[in-house]
Amino acid sequence: MIALYNTEQVYQIEKAWFAQGHDSFALMQQAAWQCVQRIIHAVQQKPQTKRACVWVGHGNNGGDGWLISHYLQKLGWQVTTVVMSADSLLDMDDMLDASDSDAHKAQRIARQHRDNFHVFQQEARDALAVHLAADVYVDALFGIGFDRAPTAQAAHTIGAFNHYAAQHQALKVAIDVPSGVVAQTGQVFDGVAIRADITLCLVARKQGLHTKDALDYIGRVTDIPLVPHSDSVPNAWLLSQAYPFAARQNNSHKGSYGHVLIVGGNRIDGSQGMGGAAILAASSAMAAGAGKITVACHDAFHGAVLTSLPDAMTLDVHDTQGVRGLIQSAQVVAIGMGLGRDATAEHLFQAYVQTAMEHQVALIIDADGLYHLATLDKKAPDFVQALKAYAQRHSVRFTPHSGEAARLLHTEVASIEQNRFAAIRKCAQHYGGDWLLKGAGSLVLEEDVLYVCAVGNAGLASAGMGDVLSGVNAGLMAQQDLDTDQRSLRQAVLLHGMAGDTLTQTDIPATWRIGQRGLQAQDMPAVIRHEMTTLSE
Ligand SMILES: NC(=O)C1=CN([C@@H]2O[C@H](COP(=O)(O)OP(=O)(O)OC[C@H]3O[C@@H](n4cnc5c(N)ncnc54)[C@H](O)[C@@H]3O)[C@@H](O)[C@H]2O)[C@H](O)CC1
Ligand SMILES: [K+]
């Protein structure tokens, strides 16, 4: 797995390197030289490609850019350097001052050899445009220092970069971070960011490159490590490979693979009801290999459950005695999908979670279960504290999307989205247990280790996909013959993401192809079974 770092950790790695006596400017020279090698490698199929347009900002990312310009010219490339703002240009006496910042040293080297540069916005657009024909566009505007909504000047420059690069069909190479992406959180403001084909990630892989908006801007990420940092503890791990399953023992029987109880699929007076949620969860649990499944749902849906899952047992979700009895014989209870949000549903939720705790049964709390948990956090804090204590010793998984997480933390969705890494840690601190924060680049916090899920796509954001995921989660947790990794929350997230990617892959016959828009939850269980098979070979 690839280690992911937050920006403080990256700065720490660089600081520790300089503290050992290594020169920071030498590091910048090395960074720039390595980037030049990767750029040349990227266009090696087109040997006639020798025109670059390098856009430089006024921080150290810009410093990298000035040196990249200079080195490419030393190698015979025709290079135009576009300076974002005149105020970053050294005036003549600055040019003679050898003492100052790395970025200025870089600029001085580039300009002392009379590299040709143009100041964006100072020259009329059409006058500038004639200099902008190139095969490679290099984004050295902002790196890990970009930490807020872009100023007008930054937004204008980023927009121009994307415009001219597209006009010249140039390869877009982002240095360290695509400008406009916040390296800490993956945020992009109003779609203003460099749409890189390649991101050359310096020193260490930034966590923000793999979650939220960043996924649409990073292109292919290549690491340029530059300094040793194996002793630094990463903030998260990038998950892209699911854990393989061992073949099942011949002398096993379905009892070995656990009994899953799905509690949901309710019908609140007058509503159509949400039987589908329970059916999706149940069929996904079976697809993930659960031995036995019982669905405690509104009896109006028992027929539908049996039609889609003949081997499932059903129970009325309001039959508290019956459900409590069944909880005792289940390995895992997944509660919340389509349970409803009225007072009765809240009471059922609390009663069944209480019973699961009394009988040491594993829990998955999703959807309306999370809704009630957030309400009970204020209304019945002792119950929530008891669940937190229980979650320290037993498997309890919470699987919110950003909206549910916001309600659980009694805050706004925006505050979750602006730092998802911090949000998932707050949830775990407050409620205990293991957490999944769904969304682009889902985050998993399991056994206090943070993971970013690199599989899956926007198609998984459709209705019912969360119910499928809860089912896969329950199905894996129920199987006592699986090891910790194979039964883990991150394994469920990977399986779910892989199924979504398989369903929307483009290199299959058109008749079977499903677009991300067309992806539906009921397509998933069959593919989950397929993924389970490929992981068991
Ligand atoms: N020796 C080294 O330290 C090395 C650094 N590397 C490169 O340096 C950048 C990080 O450089 P830094 O100066 O910290 O930040 P940036 O270059 O990203 O520029 C930030 C610059 O821009 C301003 N700014 C921040 N946010 C915004 C915004 N939203 N709108 C407008 N302006 C903004 C901010 O005020 C700063 O002035 C790193 O990414 C590497 O590329 C290398 O690792 C080599 C060694
Ligand atoms: K950049």
XYZ file of C-alpha atoms and ligand atoms in Angstrom, residues 61 139-143 173-179 194, ligand 2:
15
model
C 6.636 25.353 -6.446
C 2.169 23.572 -13.861
C 4.547 25.044 -11.296
C 2.094 27.644 -10.009
C 1.195 26.220 -6.600
C 2.188 23.166 -4.610
C 2.299 17.957 -16.100
C 1.583 19.179 -12.562
C 4.585 19.656 -10.294
C 3.883 18.171 -6.850
C 0.167 19.031 -6.745
C -2.182 20.196 -9.529
C -2.539 23.908 -8.753
C -5.164 22.320 -13.321
K 1.751 22.628 -9.232
